[in-house]
């Protein structure tokens, strides 16, 4: 069966479908064939069905770049006044496994605006575990031509400089970095000096926010952050940063006072005005054609918040709702065929056609 026929059931955007095929290694980035002419066997059809949410939310990279050609999203600077974190970089590693003697096979560092300061894969001396291969999509064949960790160590130290290191469950990254350094004869004190003032975002979130789970994926979902397509170091760094920006925004929006602050009504009012200005700017960006996902990242508003802003503005006659015609037709067909569905029921039935926020926009547009 041709991919075009398969897609008649899902109605994926062609560009997103192509990027997903590239990310899965099913086609090359510079493959100029029409993807709709690709033959799909039963296994590939099942992959598409299992991964439909990821396909709908795949970020199309410039010129269909590979997953390693990272481009930082646009973000406005944020003063983490309440979380009280400053002068830091975000670090994440991928490893050969989860044991204390495992080895770093990928390390990324980004700054507070999501810009990549350092990234490299490494050729390991230790055999990779099957679980690590499944999670990262990396194996020895892909890594054998990469540099050794010891040869990249000076660049890693330079990228970190005098900054504090922040990461989600950073103690693990510290342990495995120390283990890898020892393996190559790098002085233990060098690693300890770099990680001396490390900040654990997992513990930081737990201090300010009660959650059933503090896993990064769960927190990102709670804060309305689009899930990354790959469990890879730079994208995990970015998700950690986005999650902390969303938490700071939430705390400011709720009038939370930083440790040691007195109750300052003027400061609270000032910050609320700043939040209102951000929301106005986000709405202006939507009117100018920016996507809800891009606006969410730039202004540190959740996609739910941006969607609500758009819906409120639409009801006030201040903007038009943009939605893919095919998605709208599919969702409305279900809604009208089964008129007594609750929103949650509709969202579940229509998830193969549109995201929950897209369904919210469609229903608002149709006044349903």
Tab-separated table of C-alpha atoms in Angstrom:
chain	number	residue	atom	x	y	z
A	1	UNK	CA	0.000	0.000	0.000
A	2	UNK	CA	1.283	3.476	-0.886
A	3	UNK	CA	1.895	5.963	1.926
A	4	UNK	CA	-0.624	8.300	0.323
A	5	UNK	CA	-3.357	5.692	0.820
A	6	UNK	CA	-2.298	5.092	4.426
A	7	UNK	CA	-2.407	8.822	5.141
A	8	UNK	CA	-6.001	9.069	3.938
A	9	UNK	CA	-6.974	7.663	7.342
A	10	UNK	CA	-4.798	10.024	9.412
A	11	UNK	CA	-4.506	13.219	7.339
A	12	UNK	CA	-1.021	14.069	8.607
A	13	UNK	CA	0.612	17.203	7.233
A	14	UNK	CA	2.942	15.999	4.504
A	15	UNK	CA	5.926	18.020	5.791
A	16	UNK	CA	5.541	16.611	9.325
A	17	UNK	CA	5.192	13.087	7.977
A	18	UNK	CA	8.393	13.510	5.966
A	19	UNK	CA	10.273	14.861	8.995
A	20	UNK	CA	9.045	11.909	11.075
A	21	UNK	CA	10.289	9.478	8.402
A	22	UNK	CA	13.701	11.192	8.554
A	23	UNK	CA	13.791	11.103	12.366
A	24	UNK	CA	13.014	7.372	12.278
A	25	UNK	CA	15.816	6.778	9.770
A	26	UNK	CA	13.341	5.487	7.172
A	27	UNK	CA	14.482	7.991	4.529
A	28	UNK	CA	17.536	10.218	4.149
A	29	UNK	CA	17.284	13.990	4.801
A	30	UNK	CA	18.116	14.803	1.197
A	31	UNK	CA	15.813	12.190	-0.337
A	32	UNK	CA	13.772	14.179	-2.877
A	33	UNK	CA	11.326	11.421	-3.774
A	34	UNK	CA	7.616	12.026	-3.247
A	35	UNK	CA	7.004	10.319	0.106
A	36	UNK	CA	3.427	9.527	-0.889
A	37	UNK	CA	4.802	7.014	-3.406
A	38	UNK	CA	6.619	5.007	-0.719
A	39	UNK	CA	5.397	1.453	-0.227
A	40	UNK	CA	4.215	0.638	3.303
A	41	UNK	CA	4.295	-2.882	4.686
A	42	UNK	CA	2.278	-4.027	7.709
A	43	UNK	CA	5.096	-3.169	10.129
A	44	UNK	CA	5.394	0.396	8.853
A	45	UNK	CA	1.631	0.924	8.970
A	46	UNK	CA	1.668	-0.234	12.601
A	47	UNK	CA	4.560	2.154	13.368
A	48	UNK	CA	2.569	5.050	11.933
A	49	UNK	CA	-0.503	4.098	13.940
A	50	UNK	CA	1.491	3.751	17.176
A	51	UNK	CA	3.320	7.037	16.618
A	52	UNK	CA	0.468	9.192	15.321
A	53	UNK	CA	0.600	11.693	18.197
A	54	UNK	CA	4.342	12.200	17.672
A	55	UNK	CA	3.838	12.673	13.925
A	56	UNK	CA	1.206	15.366	14.477
A	57	UNK	CA	3.572	17.222	16.830
A	58	UNK	CA	6.783	16.671	14.891
A	59	UNK	CA	8.773	19.885	14.500
A	60	UNK	CA	9.634	20.391	10.842
A	61	UNK	CA	13.239	21.494	10.734
A	62	UNK	CA	14.676	23.819	8.149
A	63	UNK	CA	15.439	21.836	4.990
A	64	UNK	CA	14.347	18.661	6.797
A	65	UNK	CA	17.432	18.550	8.984
A	66	UNK	CA	18.370	15.488	10.945
A	67	UNK	CA	17.632	15.280	14.667
A	68	UNK	CA	21.194	16.348	15.542
A	69	UNK	CA	20.956	19.625	13.579
A	70	UNK	CA	19.484	21.392	16.568
A	71	UNK	CA	18.118	24.911	16.206
A	72	UNK	CA	17.254	26.855	19.340
A	73	UNK	CA	13.677	28.154	19.480
A	74	UNK	CA	13.111	31.879	19.932
A	75	UNK	CA	12.781	32.782	23.622
A	76	UNK	CA	12.636	36.034	25.545
A	77	UNK	CA	15.081	36.323	28.478
A	78	UNK	CA	13.627	35.366	31.861
A	79	UNK	CA	14.716	36.435	35.329
A	80	UNK	CA	14.181	33.398	37.561
A	81	UNK	CA	13.512	35.613	40.590
A	82	UNK	CA	11.287	33.175	42.467
A	83	UNK	CA	13.157	29.977	41.637
A	84	UNK	CA	16.322	31.938	42.436
A	85	UNK	CA	18.514	30.309	39.801
A	86	UNK	CA	21.065	32.452	38.000
A	87	UNK	CA	24.277	32.102	36.016
A	88	UNK	CA	23.568	28.516	34.981
A	89	UNK	CA	23.710	26.251	31.963
A	90	UNK	CA	21.554	23.177	31.405
A	91	UNK	CA	23.360	19.863	30.935
A	92	UNK	CA	22.133	16.409	29.988
A	93	UNK	CA	23.806	13.134	29.116
A	94	UNK	CA	22.865	9.902	27.408
A	95	UNK	CA	24.713	6.798	28.544
A	96	UNK	CA	25.480	3.152	27.821
A	97	UNK	CA	23.157	2.132	30.670
A	98	UNK	CA	22.029	2.964	34.188
A	99	UNK	CA	24.802	1.405	36.278
A	100	UNK	CA	27.464	3.361	38.151
A	101	UNK	CA	30.217	2.178	35.819
A	102	UNK	CA	28.352	3.106	32.631
A	103	UNK	CA	29.741	5.609	30.185
A	104	UNK	CA	28.608	8.905	28.623
A	105	UNK	CA	27.821	8.526	24.910
A	106	UNK	CA	26.265	11.961	24.379
A	107	UNK	CA	26.522	15.252	26.248
A	108	UNK	CA	24.771	18.548	25.567
A	109	UNK	CA	24.895	21.971	27.185
A	110	UNK	CA	22.522	24.856	26.455
A	111	UNK	CA	22.246	28.365	27.856
A	112	UNK	CA	19.170	30.013	29.404
A	113	UNK	CA	17.829	30.961	25.961
A	114	UNK	CA	18.038	27.402	24.675
A	115	UNK	CA	21.124	28.027	22.552
A	116	UNK	CA	23.413	25.036	22.203
A	117	UNK	CA	26.823	25.715	23.742
A	118	UNK	CA	28.147	22.208	23.271
A	119	UNK	CA	27.026	18.890	21.852
A	120	UNK	CA	28.851	15.728	20.923
A	121	UNK	CA	28.405	12.004	20.640
A	122	UNK	CA	31.210	9.800	21.977
A	123	UNK	CA	32.577	6.404	21.056
A	124	UNK	CA	32.212	4.217	24.170
A	125	UNK	CA	34.629	1.577	25.388
A	126	UNK	CA	31.816	-0.193	27.256
A	127	UNK	CA	29.133	-2.229	25.501
A	128	UNK	CA	25.761	-0.494	25.317
A	129	UNK	CA	22.774	-2.025	27.070
A	130	UNK	CA	19.716	-2.989	25.038
A	131	UNK	CA	17.543	-0.588	27.046
A	132	UNK	CA	19.866	2.334	26.259
A	133	UNK	CA	19.792	1.471	22.559
A	134	UNK	CA	15.991	1.438	22.578
A	135	UNK	CA	15.702	4.711	24.494
A	136	UNK	CA	18.313	6.765	22.613
A	137	UNK	CA	18.191	5.147	19.192
A	138	UNK	CA	22.007	4.996	19.309
A	139	UNK	CA	24.174	1.900	19.015
A	140	UNK	CA	27.883	1.162	18.714
A	141	UNK	CA	27.792	1.109	14.903
A	142	UNK	CA	26.539	4.703	14.946
A	143	UNK	CA	29.118	5.800	17.527
A	144	UNK	CA	32.310	4.021	16.488
A	145	UNK	CA	33.556	6.976	14.409
A	146	UNK	CA	32.737	9.568	17.094
A	147	UNK	CA	35.472	11.133	19.278
A	148	UNK	CA	36.491	9.729	22.638
A	149	UNK	CA	35.179	11.517	25.724
A	150	UNK	CA	38.711	12.394	26.891
A	151	UNK	CA	39.436	14.264	23.646
A	152	UNK	CA	36.318	16.425	24.058
A	153	UNK	CA	36.779	17.126	27.768
A	154	UNK	CA	38.559	20.502	27.281
A	155	UNK	CA	35.666	21.721	25.094
A	156	UNK	CA	33.122	20.604	27.705
A	157	UNK	CA	34.945	22.519	30.443
A	158	UNK	CA	35.162	25.613	28.245
A	159	UNK	CA	31.420	25.503	27.435
A	160	UNK	CA	30.516	25.342	31.135
A	161	UNK	CA	33.051	27.960	32.191
A	162	UNK	CA	32.119	29.584	35.502
A	163	UNK	CA	28.423	28.718	35.218
A	164	UNK	CA	26.547	26.461	37.590
A	165	UNK	CA	25.320	23.208	36.055
A	166	UNK	CA	21.581	22.532	36.145
A	167	UNK	CA	19.911	19.303	35.116
A	168	UNK	CA	16.954	17.060	35.858
A	169	UNK	CA	18.190	14.493	38.391
A	170	UNK	CA	21.628	16.030	37.858
A	171	UNK	CA	23.244	13.737	40.447
A	172	UNK	CA	23.008	10.920	37.886
A	173	UNK	CA	24.713	13.012	35.180
A	174	UNK	CA	27.412	13.904	37.704
A	175	UNK	CA	28.029	10.259	38.673
A	176	UNK	CA	28.230	8.997	35.111
A	177	UNK	CA	30.428	11.922	34.013
A	178	UNK	CA	32.759	11.196	36.935
A	179	UNK	CA	32.814	7.490	36.068
A	180	UNK	CA	33.614	8.236	32.418
A	181	UNK	CA	36.324	10.733	33.354
A	182	UNK	CA	37.991	8.190	35.671
A	183	UNK	CA	37.912	5.624	32.870
A	184	UNK	CA	40.061	7.948	30.763
A	185	UNK	CA	42.380	9.125	33.520
A	186	UNK	CA	40.850	12.594	33.870
A	187	UNK	CA	41.414	13.982	37.364
A	188	UNK	CA	38.419	13.494	39.653
A	189	UNK	CA	38.871	17.028	40.995
A	190	UNK	CA	38.210	18.501	37.542
A	191	UNK	CA	34.739	16.945	37.433
A	192	UNK	CA	33.982	17.812	41.043
A	193	UNK	CA	34.960	21.442	40.463
A	194	UNK	CA	32.606	21.729	37.488
A	195	UNK	CA	29.666	20.174	39.345
A	196	UNK	CA	30.377	21.825	42.718
A	197	UNK	CA	27.282	24.079	42.699
A	198	UNK	CA	25.041	21.840	40.599
A	199	UNK	CA	21.285	22.508	40.659
A	200	UNK	CA	18.761	19.659	40.493
A	201	UNK	CA	15.652	20.866	38.650
A	202	UNK	CA	13.748	17.827	39.925
A	203	UNK	CA	14.283	18.880	43.560
A	204	UNK	CA	13.650	22.512	42.644
A	205	UNK	CA	10.242	21.738	41.166
A	206	UNK	CA	9.328	19.524	44.135
A	207	UNK	CA	9.964	22.475	46.469
A	208	UNK	CA	7.456	24.724	44.700
A	209	UNK	CA	4.992	22.415	42.978
A	210	UNK	CA	3.105	19.359	44.193
A	211	UNK	CA	2.929	16.653	41.557
A	212	UNK	CA	2.102	12.961	41.359
A	213	UNK	CA	5.384	12.441	39.502
A	214	UNK	CA	8.499	14.535	39.028
A	215	UNK	CA	9.726	12.788	35.905
A	216	UNK	CA	10.585	15.298	33.192
A	217	UNK	CA	8.095	13.912	30.663
A	218	UNK	CA	5.251	14.045	33.198
A	219	UNK	CA	6.074	17.621	34.278
A	220	UNK	CA	6.284	18.790	30.666
A	221	UNK	CA	2.855	17.325	30.030
A	222	UNK	CA	1.456	19.047	33.145
A	223	UNK	CA	2.863	22.398	31.999
A	224	UNK	CA	1.551	22.016	28.449
A	225	UNK	CA	4.970	21.622	26.818
A	226	UNK	CA	5.019	19.691	23.559
A	227	UNK	CA	6.825	16.391	23.980
A	228	UNK	CA	10.188	16.077	22.253
A	229	UNK	CA	10.388	13.552	19.428
A	230	UNK	CA	13.581	11.968	20.717
A	231	UNK	CA	15.113	11.030	24.052
A	232	UNK	CA	18.352	12.786	23.181
A	233	UNK	CA	20.561	15.089	25.233
A	234	UNK	CA	19.967	18.516	23.664
A	235	UNK	CA	16.210	18.044	23.494
A	236	UNK	CA	16.116	16.913	27.125
A	237	UNK	CA	18.074	20.066	28.039
A	238	UNK	CA	15.551	22.195	26.171
A	239	UNK	CA	12.584	20.495	27.811
A	240	UNK	CA	14.134	21.008	31.246
A	241	UNK	CA	14.594	24.713	30.517
A	242	UNK	CA	11.075	25.100	29.112
A	243	UNK	CA	9.609	23.362	32.152
A	244	UNK	CA	11.421	25.711	34.557
A	245	UNK	CA	10.358	28.761	32.552
A	246	UNK	CA	6.761	27.543	32.731
A	247	UNK	CA	7.034	26.993	36.498
A	248	UNK	CA	8.497	30.476	37.096
A	249	UNK	CA	5.712	31.953	34.986
A	250	UNK	CA	3.092	30.026	36.954
A	251	UNK	CA	4.483	31.151	40.310
A	252	UNK	CA	4.667	34.802	39.239
A	253	UNK	CA	1.161	34.640	37.810
A	254	UNK	CA	-0.126	33.309	41.137
A	255	UNK	CA	1.561	36.110	43.111
A	256	UNK	CA	4.111	33.802	44.739
A	257	UNK	CA	6.761	35.651	46.738
A	258	UNK	CA	10.432	34.778	46.539
A	259	UNK	CA	12.204	33.643	49.699
A	260	UNK	CA	12.977	36.627	51.915
A	261	UNK	CA	10.546	38.926	50.096
A	262	UNK	CA	8.132	41.025	52.082
A	263	UNK	CA	4.580	41.232	50.821
A	264	UNK	CA	5.039	43.919	48.177
A	265	UNK	CA	1.708	44.792	46.568
A	266	UNK	CA	3.380	47.137	44.092
A	267	UNK	CA	5.738	44.359	42.944
A	268	UNK	CA	2.887	41.890	42.569
A	269	UNK	CA	0.878	44.390	40.521
A	270	UNK	CA	3.928	45.149	38.372
A	271	UNK	CA	4.509	41.461	37.633
A	272	UNK	CA	0.835	40.920	36.846
A	273	UNK	CA	0.995	43.809	34.378
A	274	UNK	CA	4.056	42.199	32.808
A	275	UNK	CA	2.139	38.935	32.466
A	276	UNK	CA	-0.773	40.735	30.829
A	277	UNK	CA	1.668	42.390	28.437
A	278	UNK	CA	3.092	38.957	27.565
A	279	UNK	CA	-0.384	37.636	26.839
A	280	UNK	CA	-1.186	40.630	24.644
A	281	UNK	CA	2.076	40.115	22.769
A	282	UNK	CA	1.303	36.402	22.319
A	283	UNK	CA	-2.125	37.228	20.901
A	284	UNK	CA	-0.563	39.774	18.553
A	285	UNK	CA	1.895	37.087	17.443
A	286	UNK	CA	-0.978	34.699	16.704
A	287	UNK	CA	-2.693	37.358	14.602
A	288	UNK	CA	0.595	37.819	12.746
A	289	UNK	CA	0.610	34.144	11.813
A	290	UNK	CA	2.809	32.579	14.509
A	291	UNK	CA	1.906	29.076	15.655
A	292	UNK	CA	0.582	28.377	19.143
A	293	UNK	CA	3.559	26.088	19.798
A	294	UNK	CA	6.121	28.782	18.868
A	295	UNK	CA	4.329	31.406	20.967
A	296	UNK	CA	4.215	29.009	23.905
A	297	UNK	CA	7.990	28.532	23.808
A	298	UNK	CA	8.840	32.199	23.215
A	299	UNK	CA	6.657	33.646	25.966
A	300	UNK	CA	6.787	30.698	28.403
A	301	UNK	CA	3.025	30.340	28.292
A	302	UNK	CA	1.567	26.848	28.082
A	303	UNK	CA	-0.105	25.860	24.821
A	304	UNK	CA	-3.340	25.604	26.816
A	305	UNK	CA	-2.955	29.250	27.896
A	306	UNK	CA	-2.254	30.504	24.377
A	307	UNK	CA	-5.212	28.533	23.047
A	308	UNK	CA	-7.468	30.055	25.714
A	309	UNK	CA	-6.215	33.540	24.799
A	310	UNK	CA	-7.072	32.937	21.151
A	311	UNK	CA	-10.530	31.574	21.976
A	312	UNK	CA	-11.330	34.507	24.284
A	313	UNK	CA	-10.172	36.987	21.641
A	314	UNK	CA	-12.233	35.194	18.992
A	315	UNK	CA	-15.379	35.444	21.119
A	316	UNK	CA	-14.696	39.174	21.529
A	317	UNK	CA	-14.279	39.604	17.783
A	318	UNK	CA	-10.588	40.479	18.138
A	319	UNK	CA	-9.114	37.716	15.967
A	320	UNK	CA	-9.925	34.857	13.630
A	321	UNK	CA	-9.190	31.235	14.460
A	322	UNK	CA	-6.768	29.487	12.097
A	323	UNK	CA	-7.243	25.756	11.710
A	324	UNK	CA	-6.468	23.181	9.040
A	325	UNK	CA	-9.603	22.636	6.945
A	326	UNK	CA	-9.234	18.863	6.809
A	327	UNK	CA	-8.796	18.610	10.574
A	328	UNK	CA	-11.828	20.811	11.106
A	329	UNK	CA	-13.994	18.689	8.803
A	330	UNK	CA	-12.952	15.431	10.476
A	331	UNK	CA	-13.557	16.690	14.025
A	332	UNK	CA	-16.902	18.276	13.149
A	333	UNK	CA	-18.026	15.083	11.424
A	334	UNK	CA	-17.496	13.153	14.661
A	335	UNK	CA	-19.037	15.890	16.817
A	336	UNK	CA	-22.161	16.076	14.678
A	337	UNK	CA	-22.480	12.326	14.221
A	338	UNK	CA	-22.535	11.779	17.998
A	339	UNK	CA	-23.993	15.036	19.372
A	340	UNK	CA	-24.065	14.040	23.068
A	341	UNK	CA	-20.309	13.524	23.394
A	342	UNK	CA	-18.540	15.353	26.207
A	343	UNK	CA	-15.410	17.263	25.208
A	344	UNK	CA	-13.152	14.565	26.711
A	345	UNK	CA	-14.991	11.875	24.766
A	346	UNK	CA	-14.709	13.894	21.554
A	347	UNK	CA	-11.009	14.540	22.145
A	348	UNK	CA	-10.425	10.807	22.585
A	349	UNK	CA	-12.327	9.856	19.431
A	350	UNK	CA	-10.770	12.623	17.320
A	351	UNK	CA	-7.176	12.361	18.579
A	352	UNK	CA	-5.991	10.757	15.342
A	353	UNK	CA	-7.109	13.873	13.469
A	354	UNK	CA	-6.219	16.773	15.770
A	355	UNK	CA	-4.638	17.675	19.102
A	356	UNK	CA	-6.805	18.572	22.100
A	357	UNK	CA	-6.111	22.290	21.698
A	358	UNK	CA	-6.900	22.147	17.983
A	359	UNK	CA	-10.219	20.529	18.892
A	360	UNK	CA	-10.860	23.342	21.389
A	361	UNK	CA	-10.276	25.881	18.609
A	362	UNK	CA	-12.567	24.025	16.223
A	363	UNK	CA	-15.383	23.799	18.749
A	364	UNK	CA	-15.011	27.480	19.650
A	365	UNK	CA	-15.098	28.464	15.998
A	366	UNK	CA	-18.276	26.487	15.455
A	367	UNK	CA	-19.806	27.721	18.749
A	368	UNK	CA	-20.313	24.119	19.864
